[in-house]
């Protein structure tokens, strides 16, 4: 007798199985679409089994059933413990949109996240998706710790077009590649006491010079112009200084210098020094009160709402807290920090909080799905309503008029972005500490501080190369 070939046996078994199924009136059951399910199905066919023998008859094969596949679990890190409820709602919605994904959430305060991620990346145990300020992605890219999102964004044009503008994606780019997507806007604004302004005939300043004139009138009436947090390391005093600096750099044509954009310009002479000088002058005039470097954010807020200051430097993401503190008795106004009268253009204040994907994630596609969920209109609208956040996609409706005004500026934010292409390490901390020392010690000149910042940048670049 001729020996039957394995291929013939496989064909015979397949025909017998189909005949049996048709005879019983059963329809084929689709298998869950996952790689594990596909592999399991393939292994069950005789052709894929080298040791198949004629004795393996269809009657001995149990009825095929769908393979139960566990969803993958993504580790996810964010920085807003005050928004735990809305984040939990967001994650539940994202999981419902993506049944194959479960999200393991952890939260770290904003001032601890940098150090924590540095450690996690060094150990190879970073979360699949993490918070990060998009403009800081050069550090993670230099460590080969960030996934290139460009192919995913290019493939899904609907996702790309859902953002307010291409400007909001620019901060997350290093070179011509995208490594982080924005989630919500973050910028420093001036909140002011409307009742106090109206009673004294003060109007919203249109220029820095207008603001200075108003503050001089406040001092003449024994009113402190700004309740401001200078702790730690200058904090919101640094935000004001940055406005002065950026307008100086704009007028000098440095903001678009390729070396400056990459955080590599170390020969800046003048623009920074002039900004330091002006910030110190404002401090000396008493615009910030007597000892702002000893005041933390909560203390500044308390001082403002006790009417010990006419204005408050604040972040738009503090709006929930400010509304609670104001209650029904305090009417707030909000303005962007005004430009100098000689500015070439009025720049939009604004940066972004965002998220990126760890380059060594085992689940890149699922991680991208999580990013898409976080930037979906439904989740973005949830944050606008529950957290009073200024969001980054089109179609979000704002019921709070002040928040709507802040959000309207975001589409132009990101036009001038510094995105270092190297690991900056503790450069920001060093510069902030040097700035605070400068404000406390008159022996340090603005030019000396400018040179210190140049040298700190040189050191950071050298350390990154090593």
GROMACS .gro file of C-alpha atoms in nm:
model
  466
    1UNK     CA    1   0.000   0.000   0.000
    2UNK     CA    2   0.122   0.343  -0.088
    3UNK     CA    3   0.202   0.572   0.207
    4UNK     CA    4  -0.041   0.865   0.221
    5UNK     CA    5   0.131   1.207   0.208
    6UNK     CA    6   0.095   1.448   0.499
    7UNK     CA    7  -0.046   1.714   0.263
    8UNK     CA    8  -0.320   1.477   0.146
    9UNK     CA    9  -0.405   1.386   0.505
   10UNK     CA   10  -0.429   1.755   0.597
   11UNK     CA   11  -0.664   1.822   0.303
   12UNK     CA   12  -0.881   1.521   0.390
   13UNK     CA   13  -0.910   1.628   0.754
   14UNK     CA   14  -1.006   1.984   0.655
   15UNK     CA   15  -1.283   1.856   0.424
   16UNK     CA   16  -1.417   1.621   0.692
   17UNK     CA   17  -1.421   1.902   0.948
   18UNK     CA   18  -1.606   2.141   0.713
   19UNK     CA   19  -1.858   1.866   0.632
   20UNK     CA   20  -1.919   1.803   1.001
   21UNK     CA   21  -1.974   2.173   1.073
   22UNK     CA   22  -2.215   2.221   0.783
   23UNK     CA   23  -2.406   1.909   0.884
   24UNK     CA   24  -2.455   2.043   1.236
   25UNK     CA   25  -2.567   2.385   1.109
   26UNK     CA   26  -2.286   2.567   1.296
   27UNK     CA   27  -2.131   2.892   1.177
   28UNK     CA   28  -1.761   2.960   1.204
   29UNK     CA   29  -1.674   3.151   1.525
   30UNK     CA   30  -1.436   3.447   1.470
   31UNK     CA   31  -1.122   3.438   1.681
   32UNK     CA   32  -1.024   3.745   1.882
   33UNK     CA   33  -0.792   3.957   1.671
   34UNK     CA   34  -0.469   3.942   1.865
   35UNK     CA   35  -0.129   3.802   1.783
   36UNK     CA   36  -0.164   3.540   2.057
   37UNK     CA   37  -0.495   3.420   1.912
   38UNK     CA   38  -0.356   3.403   1.561
   39UNK     CA   39  -0.059   3.198   1.672
   40UNK     CA   40  -0.283   2.961   1.868
   41UNK     CA   41  -0.508   2.908   1.565
   42UNK     CA   42  -0.214   2.839   1.335
   43UNK     CA   43  -0.070   2.581   1.570
   44UNK     CA   44  -0.395   2.381   1.557
   45UNK     CA   45  -0.371   2.300   1.185
   46UNK     CA   46  -0.210   1.975   1.070
   47UNK     CA   47   0.002   2.156   0.811
   48UNK     CA   48   0.171   2.354   1.085
   49UNK     CA   49   0.236   2.036   1.287
   50UNK     CA   50   0.536   1.838   1.157
   51UNK     CA   51   0.451   1.526   1.362
   52UNK     CA   52   0.091   1.494   1.236
   53UNK     CA   53  -0.002   1.127   1.165
   54UNK     CA   54  -0.296   0.955   0.991
   55UNK     CA   55  -0.426   0.846   1.333
   56UNK     CA   56  -0.507   1.211   1.427
   57UNK     CA   57  -0.871   1.204   1.306
   58UNK     CA   58  -1.125   1.490   1.321
   59UNK     CA   59  -1.328   1.292   1.578
   60UNK     CA   60  -1.034   1.321   1.823
   61UNK     CA   61  -1.009   1.699   1.780
   62UNK     CA   62  -1.209   1.902   2.037
   63UNK     CA   63  -1.443   2.171   1.905
   64UNK     CA   64  -1.256   2.495   1.832
   65UNK     CA   65  -1.335   2.784   2.076
   66UNK     CA   66  -1.225   3.148   2.085
   67UNK     CA   67  -0.903   3.208   2.272
   68UNK     CA   68  -0.942   3.443   2.572
   69UNK     CA   69  -0.671   3.706   2.552
   70UNK     CA   70  -0.587   3.925   2.850
   71UNK     CA   71  -0.563   4.299   2.772
   72UNK     CA   72  -0.211   4.442   2.787
   73UNK     CA   73  -0.139   4.664   3.087
   74UNK     CA   74   0.030   4.998   3.023
   75UNK     CA   75   0.214   5.183   3.296
   76UNK     CA   76   0.115   5.549   3.292
   77UNK     CA   77   0.259   5.845   3.487
   78UNK     CA   78   0.111   6.193   3.532
   79UNK     CA   79   0.176   6.487   3.768
   80UNK     CA   80  -0.155   6.627   3.894
   81UNK     CA   81  -0.268   6.465   4.221
   82UNK     CA   82  -0.525   6.744   4.252
   83UNK     CA   83  -0.696   6.611   3.938
   84UNK     CA   84  -0.716   6.245   4.036
   85UNK     CA   85  -1.094   6.223   3.986
   86UNK     CA   86  -1.097   6.359   3.631
   87UNK     CA   87  -0.793   6.150   3.539
   88UNK     CA   88  -0.965   5.835   3.663
   89UNK     CA   89  -1.271   5.924   3.451
   90UNK     CA   90  -1.045   5.982   3.152
   91UNK     CA   91  -0.867   5.648   3.189
   92UNK     CA   92  -1.197   5.460   3.221
   93UNK     CA   93  -1.321   5.620   2.901
   94UNK     CA   94  -0.996   5.540   2.717
   95UNK     CA   95  -1.012   5.178   2.836
   96UNK     CA   96  -1.372   5.152   2.716
   97UNK     CA   97  -1.264   5.282   2.374
   98UNK     CA   98  -0.977   5.028   2.368
   99UNK     CA   99  -1.092   4.694   2.520
  100UNK     CA  100  -0.744   4.547   2.468
  101UNK     CA  101  -0.582   4.800   2.702
  102UNK     CA  102  -0.567   4.836   3.079
  103UNK     CA  103  -0.387   5.132   3.234
  104UNK     CA  104  -0.187   5.113   3.557
  105UNK     CA  105  -0.180   5.474   3.680
  106UNK     CA  106   0.073   5.645   3.906
  107UNK     CA  107   0.112   6.012   3.997
  108UNK     CA  108   0.421   6.214   4.090
  109UNK     CA  109   0.422   6.587   4.178
  110UNK     CA  110   0.557   6.816   3.907
  111UNK     CA  111   0.872   6.910   4.099
  112UNK     CA  112   0.972   6.544   4.144
  113UNK     CA  113   0.891   6.401   3.802
  114UNK     CA  114   1.218   6.492   3.630
  115UNK     CA  115   1.440   6.314   3.883
  116UNK     CA  116   1.206   6.014   3.900
  117UNK     CA  117   1.207   5.965   3.525
  118UNK     CA  118   1.586   6.002   3.505
  119UNK     CA  119   1.618   5.716   3.754
  120UNK     CA  120   1.354   5.503   3.582
  121UNK     CA  121   1.513   5.546   3.240
  122UNK     CA  122   1.859   5.461   3.376
  123UNK     CA  123   1.721   5.135   3.518
  124UNK     CA  124   1.524   5.053   3.202
  125UNK     CA  125   1.198   5.056   3.397
  126UNK     CA  126   1.031   5.375   3.273
  127UNK     CA  127   0.650   5.382   3.231
  128UNK     CA  128   0.513   5.310   2.885
  129UNK     CA  129   0.357   5.658   2.870
  130UNK     CA  130   0.475   5.947   3.086
  131UNK     CA  131   0.410   6.311   3.144
  132UNK     CA  132   0.674   6.554   3.017
  133UNK     CA  133   0.691   6.915   2.906
  134UNK     CA  134   0.722   6.880   2.527
  135UNK     CA  135   1.000   7.139   2.507
  136UNK     CA  136   1.219   6.922   2.730
  137UNK     CA  137   1.212   6.616   2.505
  138UNK     CA  138   1.568   6.668   2.381
  139UNK     CA  139   1.695   6.524   2.708
  140UNK     CA  140   1.503   6.198   2.666
  141UNK     CA  141   1.581   6.172   2.295
  142UNK     CA  142   1.951   6.205   2.371
  143UNK     CA  143   1.914   5.908   2.607
  144UNK     CA  144   1.730   5.709   2.337
  145UNK     CA  145   1.436   5.696   2.576
  146UNK     CA  146   1.157   5.843   2.361
  147UNK     CA  147   0.964   5.679   2.079
  148UNK     CA  148   0.949   5.868   1.749
  149UNK     CA  149   0.581   5.954   1.705
  150UNK     CA  150   0.620   6.098   1.356
  151UNK     CA  151   0.519   5.782   1.161
  152UNK     CA  152   0.206   5.740   1.373
  153UNK     CA  153   0.106   6.105   1.336
  154UNK     CA  154   0.172   6.103   0.961
  155UNK     CA  155  -0.032   5.787   0.919
  156UNK     CA  156  -0.330   5.925   1.111
  157UNK     CA  157  -0.394   6.265   0.952
  158UNK     CA  158  -0.725   6.300   1.138
  159UNK     CA  159  -0.534   6.287   1.467
  160UNK     CA  160  -0.282   6.542   1.344
  161UNK     CA  161  -0.553   6.776   1.217
  162UNK     CA  162  -0.745   6.758   1.545
  163UNK     CA  163  -0.491   6.984   1.722
  164UNK     CA  164  -0.548   7.360   1.736
  165UNK     CA  165  -0.260   7.425   1.499
  166UNK     CA  166   0.074   7.283   1.392
  167UNK     CA  167   0.232   7.536   1.630
  168UNK     CA  168   0.118   7.338   1.933
  169UNK     CA  169   0.307   7.031   1.806
  170UNK     CA  170   0.634   7.218   1.751
  171UNK     CA  171   0.753   7.211   2.116
  172UNK     CA  172   0.746   6.830   2.114
  173UNK     CA  173   0.977   6.807   1.812
  174UNK     CA  174   1.350   6.746   1.816
  175UNK     CA  175   1.484   6.821   1.471
  176UNK     CA  176   1.213   6.717   1.227
  177UNK     CA  177   1.075   6.435   1.442
  178UNK     CA  178   0.790   6.445   1.692
  179UNK     CA  179   0.848   6.286   2.033
  180UNK     CA  180   0.574   6.430   2.256
  181UNK     CA  181   0.218   6.545   2.208
  182UNK     CA  182   0.069   6.837   2.401
  183UNK     CA  183  -0.215   6.768   2.643
  184UNK     CA  184  -0.310   7.106   2.786
  185UNK     CA  185  -0.180   7.460   2.792
  186UNK     CA  186   0.028   7.604   3.073
  187UNK     CA  187   0.124   7.969   3.096
  188UNK     CA  188   0.169   8.245   3.351
  189UNK     CA  189  -0.096   8.516   3.356
  190UNK     CA  190  -0.177   8.818   3.571
  191UNK     CA  191  -0.488   8.787   3.786
  192UNK     CA  192  -0.612   9.118   3.924
  193UNK     CA  193  -0.866   9.243   4.179
  194UNK     CA  194  -1.138   9.403   3.966
  195UNK     CA  195  -1.299   9.583   4.258
  196UNK     CA  196  -0.968   9.744   4.354
  197UNK     CA  197  -0.893   9.840   3.993
  198UNK     CA  198  -1.238   9.995   3.941
  199UNK     CA  199  -1.229  10.186   4.270
  200UNK     CA  200  -0.899  10.348   4.173
  201UNK     CA  201  -0.972  10.403   3.805
  202UNK     CA  202  -0.706  10.160   3.686
  203UNK     CA  203  -0.752   9.981   3.353
  204UNK     CA  204  -0.591   9.672   3.207
  205UNK     CA  205  -0.238   9.773   3.093
  206UNK     CA  206  -0.167   9.735   2.723
  207UNK     CA  207   0.214   9.761   2.749
  208UNK     CA  208   0.482   9.703   3.010
  209UNK     CA  209   0.514  10.080   3.039
  210UNK     CA  210   0.141  10.107   3.118
  211UNK     CA  211   0.184   9.839   3.383
  212UNK     CA  212   0.477  10.024   3.542
  213UNK     CA  213   0.277  10.348   3.557
  214UNK     CA  214  -0.014  10.170   3.728
  215UNK     CA  215   0.217  10.000   3.978
  216UNK     CA  216   0.373  10.334   4.070
  217UNK     CA  217   0.024  10.466   4.144
  218UNK     CA  218  -0.043  10.160   4.360
  219UNK     CA  219   0.271  10.218   4.563
  220UNK     CA  220   0.175  10.584   4.611
  221UNK     CA  221  -0.148  10.459   4.772
  222UNK     CA  222   0.041  10.209   4.992
  223UNK     CA  223  -0.088   9.914   4.788
  224UNK     CA  224   0.153   9.633   4.698
  225UNK     CA  225   0.123   9.577   4.321
  226UNK     CA  226   0.203   9.205   4.309
  227UNK     CA  227   0.140   8.919   4.548
  228UNK     CA  228   0.398   8.685   4.400
  229UNK     CA  229   0.567   8.355   4.482
  230UNK     CA  230   0.946   8.375   4.471
  231UNK     CA  231   1.000   8.042   4.641
  232UNK     CA  232   1.171   7.820   4.534
  233UNK     CA  233   1.465   7.977   4.348
  234UNK     CA  234   1.283   8.283   4.220
  235UNK     CA  235   0.983   8.086   4.085
  236UNK     CA  236   0.731   8.338   3.942
  237UNK     CA  237   0.988   8.618   3.952
  238UNK     CA  238   1.164   8.399   3.699
  239UNK     CA  239   0.850   8.394   3.484
  240UNK     CA  240   0.847   8.775   3.471
  241UNK     CA  241   1.219   8.777   3.395
  242UNK     CA  242   1.158   8.530   3.111
  243UNK     CA  243   0.908   8.769   2.952
  244UNK     CA  244   1.165   9.048   2.963
  245UNK     CA  245   1.432   8.814   2.825
  246UNK     CA  246   1.223   8.676   2.538
  247UNK     CA  247   1.124   9.020   2.414
  248UNK     CA  248   1.490   9.126   2.426
  249UNK     CA  249   1.588   8.814   2.234
  250UNK     CA  250   1.307   8.875   1.983
  251UNK     CA  251   1.424   9.230   1.915
  252UNK     CA  252   1.785   9.109   1.884
  253UNK     CA  253   1.687   8.840   1.631
  254UNK     CA  254   1.812   8.561   1.856
  255UNK     CA  255   1.485   8.375   1.917
  256UNK     CA  256   1.507   8.215   1.573
  257UNK     CA  257   1.884   8.154   1.580
  258UNK     CA  258   1.924   7.778   1.508
  259UNK     CA  259   2.179   7.741   1.787
  260UNK     CA  260   1.947   7.912   2.034
  261UNK     CA  261   1.651   7.698   1.927
  262UNK     CA  262   1.861   7.388   2.005
  263UNK     CA  263   1.965   7.531   2.343
  264UNK     CA  264   2.328   7.552   2.229
  265UNK     CA  265   2.394   7.926   2.211
  266UNK     CA  266   2.654   8.011   2.474
  267UNK     CA  267   2.767   8.357   2.365
  268UNK     CA  268   2.461   8.566   2.451
  269UNK     CA  269   2.571   8.917   2.543
  270UNK     CA  270   2.315   9.174   2.651
  271UNK     CA  271   1.956   9.039   2.620
  272UNK     CA  272   1.973   8.825   2.933
  273UNK     CA  273   2.165   9.088   3.129
  274UNK     CA  274   1.908   9.355   3.044
  275UNK     CA  275   1.627   9.128   3.161
  276UNK     CA  276   1.807   9.053   3.490
  277UNK     CA  277   1.861   9.424   3.543
  278UNK     CA  278   1.494   9.509   3.491
  279UNK     CA  279   1.371   9.230   3.721
  280UNK     CA  280   1.604   9.351   3.996
  281UNK     CA  281   1.480   9.710   3.944
  282UNK     CA  282   1.118   9.598   3.988
  283UNK     CA  283   1.217   9.409   4.302
  284UNK     CA  284   1.398   9.716   4.439
  285UNK     CA  285   1.102   9.946   4.371
  286UNK     CA  286   0.878   9.725   4.583
  287UNK     CA  287   0.653   9.601   4.303
  288UNK     CA  288   0.672   9.248   4.453
  289UNK     CA  289   0.644   9.338   4.821
  290UNK     CA  290   0.917   9.323   5.083
  291UNK     CA  291   1.039   8.961   5.070
  292UNK     CA  292   0.898   8.767   4.773
  293UNK     CA  293   1.182   8.511   4.771
  294UNK     CA  294   1.047   8.372   5.100
  295UNK     CA  295   0.688   8.335   4.974
  296UNK     CA  296   0.549   8.011   4.826
  297UNK     CA  297   0.254   7.990   4.588
  298UNK     CA  298  -0.014   7.926   4.852
  299UNK     CA  299   0.108   8.220   5.061
  300UNK     CA  300   0.098   8.450   4.759
  301UNK     CA  301  -0.260   8.341   4.684
  302UNK     CA  302  -0.364   8.404   5.044
  303UNK     CA  303  -0.206   8.751   5.038
  304UNK     CA  304  -0.388   8.839   4.716
  305UNK     CA  305  -0.730   8.723   4.836
  306UNK     CA  306  -0.680   8.913   5.162
  307UNK     CA  307  -0.637   9.222   4.941
  308UNK     CA  308  -0.275   9.277   5.039
  309UNK     CA  309  -0.180   9.283   4.672
  310UNK     CA  310  -0.365   9.417   4.370
  311UNK     CA  311  -0.234   9.154   4.128
  312UNK     CA  312  -0.124   8.792   4.138
  313UNK     CA  313   0.106   8.602   3.906
  314UNK     CA  314  -0.064   8.269   3.840
  315UNK     CA  315  -0.072   7.975   3.604
  316UNK     CA  316  -0.389   7.916   3.406
  317UNK     CA  317  -0.400   7.565   3.555
  318UNK     CA  318  -0.454   7.718   3.900
  319UNK     CA  319  -0.794   7.845   3.791
  320UNK     CA  320  -0.988   7.583   3.990
  321UNK     CA  321  -0.815   7.685   4.314
  322UNK     CA  322  -0.850   8.056   4.237
  323UNK     CA  323  -1.222   8.022   4.173
  324UNK     CA  324  -1.267   7.842   4.507
  325UNK     CA  325  -1.065   8.104   4.696
  326UNK     CA  326  -1.251   8.390   4.531
  327UNK     CA  327  -1.597   8.253   4.609
  328UNK     CA  328  -1.880   8.501   4.552
  329UNK     CA  329  -1.708   8.800   4.712
  330UNK     CA  330  -1.404   8.846   4.492
  331UNK     CA  331  -1.423   8.937   4.123
  332UNK     CA  332  -1.117   8.831   3.923
  333UNK     CA  333  -0.980   8.968   3.600
  334UNK     CA  334  -0.710   8.802   3.391
  335UNK     CA  335  -0.464   8.945   3.139
  336UNK     CA  336  -0.158   8.819   2.960
  337UNK     CA  337   0.170   8.980   3.057
  338UNK     CA  338   0.191   9.289   2.832
  339UNK     CA  339   0.463   9.345   2.573
  340UNK     CA  340   0.708   9.637   2.581
  341UNK     CA  341   0.608   9.927   2.356
  342UNK     CA  342   0.917   9.869   2.137
  343UNK     CA  343   0.848   9.497   2.081
  344UNK     CA  344   0.852   9.382   1.717
  345UNK     CA  345   0.542   9.179   1.788
  346UNK     CA  346   0.328   9.079   2.082
  347UNK     CA  347   0.417   8.723   2.170
  348UNK     CA  348   0.164   8.473   2.293
  349UNK     CA  349   0.239   8.347   2.640
  350UNK     CA  350   0.217   7.975   2.655
  351UNK     CA  351   0.372   7.637   2.684
  352UNK     CA  352   0.227   7.291   2.720
  353UNK     CA  353   0.200   6.993   2.947
  354UNK     CA  354   0.227   6.678   2.741
  355UNK     CA  355   0.302   6.306   2.719
  356UNK     CA  356   0.552   6.082   2.544
  357UNK     CA  357   0.605   5.709   2.488
  358UNK     CA  358   0.906   5.523   2.628
  359UNK     CA  359   1.122   5.394   2.342
  360UNK     CA  360   1.159   5.051   2.501
  361UNK     CA  361   0.790   4.989   2.561
  362UNK     CA  362   0.671   4.641   2.469
  363UNK     CA  363   0.342   4.789   2.352
  364UNK     CA  364   0.406   5.081   2.113
  365UNK     CA  365   0.071   5.057   1.932
  366UNK     CA  366  -0.127   5.041   2.255
  367UNK     CA  367   0.076   5.333   2.393
  368UNK     CA  368  -0.013   5.538   2.086
  369UNK     CA  369  -0.379   5.447   2.144
  370UNK     CA  370  -0.346   5.588   2.497
  371UNK     CA  371  -0.201   5.913   2.357
  372UNK     CA  372  -0.488   5.936   2.110
  373UNK     CA  373  -0.735   5.882   2.393
  374UNK     CA  374  -0.580   6.158   2.604
  375UNK     CA  375  -0.605   6.399   2.311
  376UNK     CA  376  -0.952   6.289   2.201
  377UNK     CA  377  -1.224   6.558   2.199
  378UNK     CA  378  -1.424   6.377   2.468
  379UNK     CA  379  -1.135   6.354   2.717
  380UNK     CA  380  -1.013   6.705   2.635
  381UNK     CA  381  -1.364   6.843   2.693
  382UNK     CA  382  -1.381   6.656   3.022
  383UNK     CA  383  -1.065   6.834   3.143
  384UNK     CA  384  -1.191   7.172   3.024
  385UNK     CA  385  -1.510   7.127   3.229
  386UNK     CA  386  -1.382   6.947   3.539
  387UNK     CA  387  -1.028   7.086   3.575
  388UNK     CA  388  -1.075   7.423   3.401
  389UNK     CA  389  -0.783   7.342   3.176
  390UNK     CA  390  -0.705   7.514   2.846
  391UNK     CA  391  -0.690   7.226   2.601
  392UNK     CA  392  -0.505   7.167   2.275
  393UNK     CA  393  -0.761   7.024   2.030
  394UNK     CA  394  -1.037   7.177   1.824
  395UNK     CA  395  -1.401   7.162   1.921
  396UNK     CA  396  -1.367   7.207   2.298
  397UNK     CA  397  -1.632   7.437   2.447
  398UNK     CA  398  -1.546   7.657   2.747
  399UNK     CA  399  -1.821   7.769   2.980
  400UNK     CA  400  -1.577   7.979   3.185
  401UNK     CA  401  -1.515   8.305   2.994
  402UNK     CA  402  -1.168   8.365   3.142
  403UNK     CA  403  -1.058   8.012   3.057
  404UNK     CA  404  -1.191   8.057   2.707
  405UNK     CA  405  -0.981   8.371   2.666
  406UNK     CA  406  -0.669   8.187   2.785
  407UNK     CA  407  -0.742   7.892   2.556
  408UNK     CA  408  -0.790   8.119   2.255
  409UNK     CA  409  -0.425   8.220   2.275
  410UNK     CA  410  -0.294   7.864   2.257
  411UNK     CA  411  -0.333   7.818   1.883
  412UNK     CA  412  -0.047   8.065   1.833
  413UNK     CA  413   0.163   7.937   2.121
  414UNK     CA  414   0.473   7.742   2.034
  415UNK     CA  415   0.580   7.979   1.757
  416UNK     CA  416   0.907   8.045   1.938
  417UNK     CA  417   1.022   7.726   2.102
  418UNK     CA  418   1.355   7.623   2.248
  419UNK     CA  419   1.391   7.246   2.211
  420UNK     CA  420   1.739   7.132   2.323
  421UNK     CA  421   1.870   6.826   2.137
  422UNK     CA  422   2.079   6.704   2.431
  423UNK     CA  423   2.028   6.595   2.792
  424UNK     CA  424   2.026   6.918   2.992
  425UNK     CA  425   2.058   6.740   3.325
  426UNK     CA  426   2.027   6.993   3.609
  427UNK     CA  427   2.087   7.301   3.392
  428UNK     CA  428   1.751   7.456   3.479
  429UNK     CA  429   1.808   7.405   3.852
  430UNK     CA  430   2.154   7.563   3.835
  431UNK     CA  431   2.026   7.865   3.643
  432UNK     CA  432   1.731   7.914   3.878
  433UNK     CA  433   1.957   7.902   4.182
  434UNK     CA  434   2.198   8.149   4.025
  435UNK     CA  435   1.904   8.380   3.946
  436UNK     CA  436   1.783   8.369   4.308
  437UNK     CA  437   2.135   8.445   4.434
  438UNK     CA  438   2.150   8.742   4.197
  439UNK     CA  439   1.826   8.886   4.337
  440UNK     CA  440   1.951   8.852   4.694
  441UNK     CA  441   2.310   8.972   4.640
  442UNK     CA  442   2.368   9.314   4.486
  443UNK     CA  443   2.735   9.226   4.443
  444UNK     CA  444   2.640   8.999   4.149
  445UNK     CA  445   2.605   9.207   3.833
  446UNK     CA  446   2.354   9.132   3.554
  447UNK     CA  447   2.646   9.076   3.316
  448UNK     CA  448   2.806   8.829   3.557
  449UNK     CA  449   2.482   8.630   3.584
  450UNK     CA  450   2.448   8.626   3.205
  451UNK     CA  451   2.800   8.483   3.180
  452UNK     CA  452   2.717   8.223   3.447
  453UNK     CA  453   2.418   8.109   3.241
  454UNK     CA  454   2.639   8.082   2.933
  455UNK     CA  455   2.892   7.871   3.124
  456UNK     CA  456   2.620   7.652   3.275
  457UNK     CA  457   2.495   7.580   2.923
  458UNK     CA  458   2.848   7.497   2.806
  459UNK     CA  459   2.889   7.254   3.097
  460UNK     CA  460   2.554   7.087   3.025
  461UNK     CA  461   2.649   7.035   2.660
  462UNK     CA  462   2.990   6.895   2.756
  463UNK     CA  463   2.836   6.658   3.011
  464UNK     CA  464   2.580   6.539   2.757
  465UNK     CA  465   2.853   6.460   2.502
  466UNK     CA  466   3.043   6.253   2.759
   0.00000   0.00000   0.00000
